[in-house]
Short mmCIF file of C-alpha atoms in Angstrom, two decimals:
data_model
loop_
_atom_site.label_atom_id
_atom_site.label_comp_id
_atom_site.label_asym_id
_atom_site.label_seq_id
_atom_site.Cartn_x
_atom_site.Cartn_y
_atom_site.Cartn_z
CA MET A 424 -0.19 -0.14 -0.11
CA THR A 425 0.71 3.75 -0.76
CA GLU A 426 2.34 4.90 2.54
CA PRO A 427 -0.27 7.82 3.23
CA HIS A 428 0.68 11.74 2.64
CA PRO A 429 -0.25 14.33 5.18
CA ILE A 430 -3.24 15.80 3.22
CA PRO A 431 -4.03 12.50 1.43
CA VAL A 432 -4.41 12.58 -2.75
CA GLY A 433 -6.88 10.49 -5.00
CA LEU A 434 -7.82 9.30 -7.89
CA SER A 435 -11.40 9.49 -8.97
CA THR A 436 -11.96 7.07 -11.19
CA ALA A 437 -14.55 9.27 -12.67
CA SER A 438 -10.84 10.51 -14.36
CA VAL A 439 -10.37 6.48 -15.90
CA TRP A 440 -13.50 7.20 -17.92
CA PRO A 441 -14.76 5.51 -20.53
CA GLN A 442 -13.67 2.27 -18.86
CA ARG A 443 -14.76 1.01 -15.13
CA ALA A 444 -13.96 1.85 -11.96
CA GLY A 445 -11.18 -0.68 -11.34
CA ALA A 446 -9.15 0.32 -13.75
CA GLY A 447 -9.56 3.79 -11.80
CA PHE A 448 -8.46 1.23 -8.84
CA GLU A 449 -5.08 0.16 -10.57
CA LEU A 450 -3.82 2.63 -11.84
CA ALA A 451 -4.19 4.89 -8.80
CA ALA A 452 -1.87 2.56 -7.39
CA GLU A 453 0.18 2.53 -10.32
CA LEU A 454 0.79 5.85 -10.05
CA GLY A 455 1.37 5.98 -6.33
CA TYR A 456 -2.49 7.22 -5.37
CA ASP A 457 -3.03 7.78 -2.05
CA GLY A 458 -6.59 5.92 -2.85
CA VAL A 459 -9.43 6.47 -4.99
CA GLU A 460 -12.78 8.73 -5.00
CA VAL A 461 -15.53 6.09 -6.23
CA MET A 462 -17.85 8.88 -8.47
CA VAL A 463 -21.32 5.85 -8.97
CA TRP A 464 -23.20 5.94 -12.22
CA VAL A 465 -23.71 3.67 -14.68
CA ASP A 466 -21.21 1.70 -14.06
CA GLN A 467 -21.88 -1.36 -12.66
CA VAL A 468 -18.66 -2.10 -10.62
CA SER A 469 -19.21 1.33 -9.03
CA GLN A 470 -22.57 0.16 -7.29
CA ASP A 471 -21.22 -2.97 -6.34
CA VAL A 472 -19.39 -1.70 -2.93
CA GLN A 473 -18.65 -6.33 -2.51
CA ALA A 474 -16.97 -5.73 -5.94
CA LEU A 475 -15.01 -2.33 -5.31
CA ARG A 476 -13.58 -3.83 -1.62
CA ARG A 477 -11.87 -5.90 -4.05
CA TRP A 478 -11.35 -4.19 -6.07
CA SER A 479 -9.51 -1.83 -2.83
CA ALA A 480 -8.18 -5.28 -1.37
CA ASP A 481 -6.12 -6.51 -4.93
CA THR A 482 -4.85 -2.60 -5.48
CA GLY A 483 -4.14 -1.56 -1.55
CA MET A 484 -5.46 1.34 -2.88
CA PRO A 485 -8.52 2.25 0.38
CA VAL A 486 -11.39 4.16 -1.03
CA LEU A 487 -11.75 7.23 0.09
CA SER A 488 -14.51 8.93 -0.82
CA LEU A 489 -17.91 8.46 -2.68
CA HIS A 490 -19.78 10.62 -5.17
CA SER A 491 -23.26 9.95 -5.03
CA PRO A 492 -25.04 9.77 -8.35
CA SER A 493 -26.42 12.71 -9.04
CA LEU A 494 -25.23 13.93 -12.31
CA LEU A 495 -28.47 13.54 -14.15
CA ILE A 496 -27.24 10.57 -16.45
CA THR A 497 -27.04 8.38 -12.99
CA GLN A 498 -31.04 9.91 -12.24
CA ARG A 499 -32.23 6.16 -11.57
CA VAL A 500 -28.94 4.68 -10.66
CA TRP A 501 -29.60 2.33 -7.38
CA SER A 502 -33.39 4.28 -7.07
CA PRO A 503 -35.09 7.39 -8.89
CA ASP A 504 -35.60 9.02 -5.00
CA PRO A 505 -32.90 11.54 -5.03
CA GLU A 506 -32.75 10.68 -1.53
CA VAL A 507 -32.95 6.98 -1.55
CA ARG A 508 -29.43 7.31 -3.43
CA LEU A 509 -28.49 9.25 -1.27
CA ARG A 510 -28.83 6.98 2.39
CA ARG A 511 -26.97 4.80 -0.30
CA THR A 512 -23.91 6.41 -1.01
CA VAL A 513 -23.26 7.04 2.96
CA ASP A 514 -23.81 3.49 3.62
CA ALA A 515 -21.39 2.52 1.71
CA ALA A 516 -19.14 5.23 2.06
CA LEU A 517 -19.48 2.88 6.35
CA GLU A 518 -18.61 0.05 4.43
CA LEU A 519 -15.91 0.77 2.69
CA GLY A 520 -14.58 2.38 4.97
CA ALA A 521 -14.64 6.11 3.59
CA ARG A 522 -15.09 9.52 5.16
CA THR A 523 -16.68 11.58 2.39
CA VAL A 524 -19.02 11.82 0.01
CA VAL A 525 -19.67 14.08 -2.14
CA VAL A 526 -23.12 15.38 -3.50
CA HIS A 527 -24.05 18.67 -6.49
CA PRO A 528 -27.06 20.41 -4.96
CA PRO A 529 -30.51 19.47 -5.18
CA PHE A 530 -31.80 19.83 -8.87
CA ARG A 531 -34.60 22.47 -9.23
CA TRP A 532 -37.26 20.48 -10.25
CA GLN A 533 -36.02 18.56 -7.79
CA ARG A 534 -38.94 20.46 -4.61
CA ARG A 535 -39.61 18.48 -1.94
CA TYR A 536 -35.84 16.75 -2.22
CA ALA A 537 -34.81 20.76 -2.02
CA GLU A 538 -36.81 21.72 0.47
CA SER A 539 -35.72 18.24 2.84
CA PHE A 540 -31.62 18.37 2.00
CA ALA A 541 -30.00 20.36 4.14
CA ASP A 542 -31.87 19.16 7.01
CA LEU A 543 -31.42 15.84 4.93
CA VAL A 544 -27.32 17.02 4.82
CA THR A 545 -27.58 17.30 8.66
CA GLU A 546 -29.52 14.20 9.77
CA LEU A 547 -26.89 11.76 8.24
CA GLU A 548 -24.30 13.41 8.71
CA GLU A 549 -25.04 13.05 12.54
CA THR A 550 -26.36 10.06 12.36
CA SER A 551 -23.06 7.94 10.43
CA GLY A 552 -19.84 9.99 11.36
CA VAL A 553 -18.97 10.43 7.12
CA ALA A 554 -19.00 14.42 5.90
CA VAL A 555 -21.32 15.18 3.36
CA ALA A 556 -19.26 17.59 1.41
CA VAL A 557 -21.47 19.91 -1.44
CA GLU A 558 -20.22 20.47 -4.22
CA ASN A 559 -19.79 24.04 -5.92
CA MET A 560 -21.63 23.99 -9.21
CA PHE A 561 -22.22 26.02 -12.43
CA LYS A 562 -24.35 27.59 -15.02
CA VAL A 563 -25.78 26.30 -17.96
CA ARG A 564 -26.81 28.18 -20.72
CA PRO A 565 -30.37 26.45 -21.90
CA PRO A 566 -31.96 25.08 -24.43
CA GLY A 567 -32.81 27.69 -27.26
CA GLY A 568 -29.83 30.66 -25.14
CA GLY A 569 -28.07 32.72 -26.97
CA ARG A 570 -24.25 32.92 -26.56
CA HIS A 571 -24.36 34.73 -23.05
CA SER A 572 -27.44 33.74 -21.60
CA ARG A 573 -27.15 31.65 -18.83
CA VAL A 574 -29.24 29.34 -16.15
CA SER A 575 -28.78 27.70 -13.01
CA ALA A 576 -29.98 24.20 -12.84
CA PHE A 577 -30.01 24.14 -8.75
CA ARG A 578 -32.19 25.34 -6.04
CA PRO A 579 -30.88 27.47 -4.36
CA SER A 580 -28.33 28.12 -6.49
CA ILE A 581 -24.74 26.83 -7.59
CA ASP A 582 -22.97 27.71 -4.47
CA PRO A 583 -23.32 25.47 -2.01
CA THR A 584 -22.24 28.91 0.69
CA ASP A 585 -25.34 30.87 0.25
CA VAL A 586 -27.52 27.58 1.97
CA GLY A 587 -24.48 26.86 4.44
CA TYR A 588 -23.44 23.67 5.11
CA ARG A 589 -20.60 21.52 7.87
CA ASN A 590 -18.45 20.26 4.59
CA TYR A 591 -18.20 21.39 0.96
CA THR A 592 -16.83 19.69 -2.33
CA LEU A 593 -14.79 22.62 -4.30
CA ASP A 594 -14.24 22.00 -7.62
CA LEU A 595 -11.78 23.68 -10.00
CA SER A 596 -13.30 23.02 -12.59
CA HIS A 597 -16.83 24.40 -11.60
CA THR A 598 -15.04 27.85 -10.42
CA ALA A 599 -13.65 27.87 -13.89
CA ALA A 600 -17.34 27.33 -15.79
CA ALA A 601 -19.30 29.40 -13.28
CA ARG A 602 -16.00 32.90 -13.57
CA MET A 603 -16.34 31.81 -9.65
CA ASP A 604 -13.23 33.45 -7.69
CA PRO A 605 -12.11 29.87 -5.87
CA LEU A 606 -10.22 31.54 -3.38
CA ALA A 607 -12.93 33.80 -2.25
CA LEU A 608 -15.09 30.72 -2.47
CA ALA A 609 -12.78 28.39 -0.16
CA GLU A 610 -12.54 31.99 2.02
CA ARG A 611 -16.30 31.78 2.00
CA MET A 612 -16.65 27.99 2.95
CA GLY A 613 -13.80 27.93 5.82
CA ALA A 614 -13.24 25.46 8.13
CA GLY A 615 -15.94 23.65 6.82
CA LEU A 616 -13.83 23.36 3.23
CA THR A 617 -13.20 19.42 3.75
CA HIS A 618 -12.47 17.73 0.39
CA VAL A 619 -11.26 19.82 -2.91
CA HIS A 620 -12.17 18.41 -6.46
CA LEU A 621 -8.65 19.63 -8.15
CA ALA A 622 -9.17 19.92 -11.62
CA ASP A 623 -8.37 23.50 -14.37
CA GLY A 624 -10.47 25.42 -16.21
CA THR A 625 -10.23 28.16 -19.53
CA GLY A 626 -13.49 29.91 -19.02
CA LEU A 627 -15.46 28.27 -21.27
CA PRO A 628 -19.26 27.56 -19.99
CA LYS A 629 -18.32 23.94 -19.25
CA ASP A 630 -16.81 21.34 -17.69
CA GLU A 631 -13.42 20.96 -18.68
CA HIS A 632 -11.23 19.56 -15.95
CA LEU A 633 -8.13 20.60 -17.14
CA VAL A 634 -4.96 18.06 -15.80
CA PRO A 635 -4.28 21.09 -13.62
CA GLY A 636 -1.59 23.51 -14.60
CA HIS A 637 -3.32 23.65 -18.54
CA GLY A 638 -6.30 26.45 -17.65
CA ASN A 639 -6.33 29.24 -15.80
CA GLN A 640 -7.58 28.62 -12.11
CA PRO A 641 -5.32 29.42 -9.23
CA CYS A 642 -4.50 25.47 -8.91
CA ALA A 643 -1.25 26.13 -7.71
CA GLU A 644 -2.06 28.82 -4.82
CA LEU A 645 -4.84 27.31 -3.09
CA LEU A 646 -3.37 24.12 -2.85
CA GLU A 647 -0.75 26.21 -1.06
CA LYS A 648 -3.20 27.70 0.78
CA LEU A 649 -4.21 24.31 2.14
CA THR A 650 -1.23 23.78 3.41
CA THR A 651 -1.35 26.62 6.07
CA SER A 652 -4.16 26.88 6.86
CA GLY A 653 -4.90 23.22 8.73
CA PHE A 654 -7.05 21.57 6.16
CA ALA A 655 -6.95 18.06 6.95
CA GLY A 656 -9.48 17.22 4.30
CA GLN A 657 -8.57 15.25 0.54
CA VAL A 658 -7.34 16.14 -2.21
CA VAL A 659 -8.39 14.38 -4.78
CA LEU A 660 -7.95 14.35 -9.29
CA GLU A 661 -11.03 14.27 -11.06
CA VAL A 662 -9.67 14.89 -14.55
CA ASN A 663 -11.60 14.38 -17.62
CA THR A 664 -9.42 11.96 -19.66
CA ARG A 665 -12.38 10.78 -21.84
CA ARG A 666 -10.15 12.16 -25.65
CA ALA A 667 -6.54 10.11 -24.34
CA GLY A 668 -6.82 7.92 -27.08
CA GLN A 669 -4.31 5.60 -26.09
CA GLN A 670 -3.46 4.40 -22.57
CA ALA A 671 -0.12 5.48 -22.11
CA ARG A 672 -1.74 8.88 -22.12
CA ARG A 673 -4.45 9.14 -20.08
CA VAL A 674 -1.43 7.56 -17.49
CA ARG A 675 0.50 10.58 -18.93
CA ASP A 676 -2.03 12.42 -17.93
CA LEU A 677 -2.82 11.22 -14.90
CA ALA A 678 1.29 11.54 -13.82
CA GLU A 679 1.32 14.57 -14.00
CA ALA A 680 -1.76 15.70 -12.32
CA LEU A 681 -0.49 13.81 -9.39
CA LEU A 682 2.46 15.76 -9.64
CA PHE A 683 1.49 18.97 -9.59
CA ALA A 684 -0.86 18.10 -6.71
CA ARG A 685 1.99 17.17 -4.60
CA LEU A 686 4.43 19.48 -5.75
CA HIS A 687 2.11 22.18 -4.85
CA LEU A 688 1.02 20.87 -1.36
CA GLY A 689 4.89 20.04 -0.56
CA GLN A 690 4.86 16.55 -0.87
#
């Protein structure tokens, strides 16, 4: 097993898509990551706690966190009810020894879920001991909308600090797409910043998830601030390699991303 570092650096299994979750465990071990974050989605392996436990044991890679199935394409994974999906993710985290669950704010059309979401998050954290870290999002162009037209699909907004939660996930690809200052957002999150999705973006209105250092986000500055701020959470690389084409390029991109994180975390 990889020797743990002061701030664990994990690899999201979303970073190897369209390969399955198992490939994420294997690459994380090969490259020297501290563990993995499992993106629970349409990949059957990502939904199977027993299979994930086997992958973790076989590769020596602990499951650091799970990402609840809150994407548009995962609205029927485990259940069409978003509350059930979140509860099952927390249960899976407990079974796998993961200390964090990442979740998106409710979609605007999930009215009942949205009304009870803050209370649900608090309840799950208090009864499980798992940090349910709510993630910042970004606005999207509506169908038929103009070039500069953007709307939020989330209730009440794309910024979880507008509500106030005990734990937050800061995603730097999302701040790029939202043209939001990630350092200012980190300040607003304060001690509640317990999880970071490390990636980059150029400011285009889409979720780019570039290798850190390939966009315009202050990735290095944020990591350096984490090392002096008492941050006790995890940094997870969530990088888009779906266009890598060849496995060698995917390996190179994820190795570069890890090197960037280690360098600026002083590891």
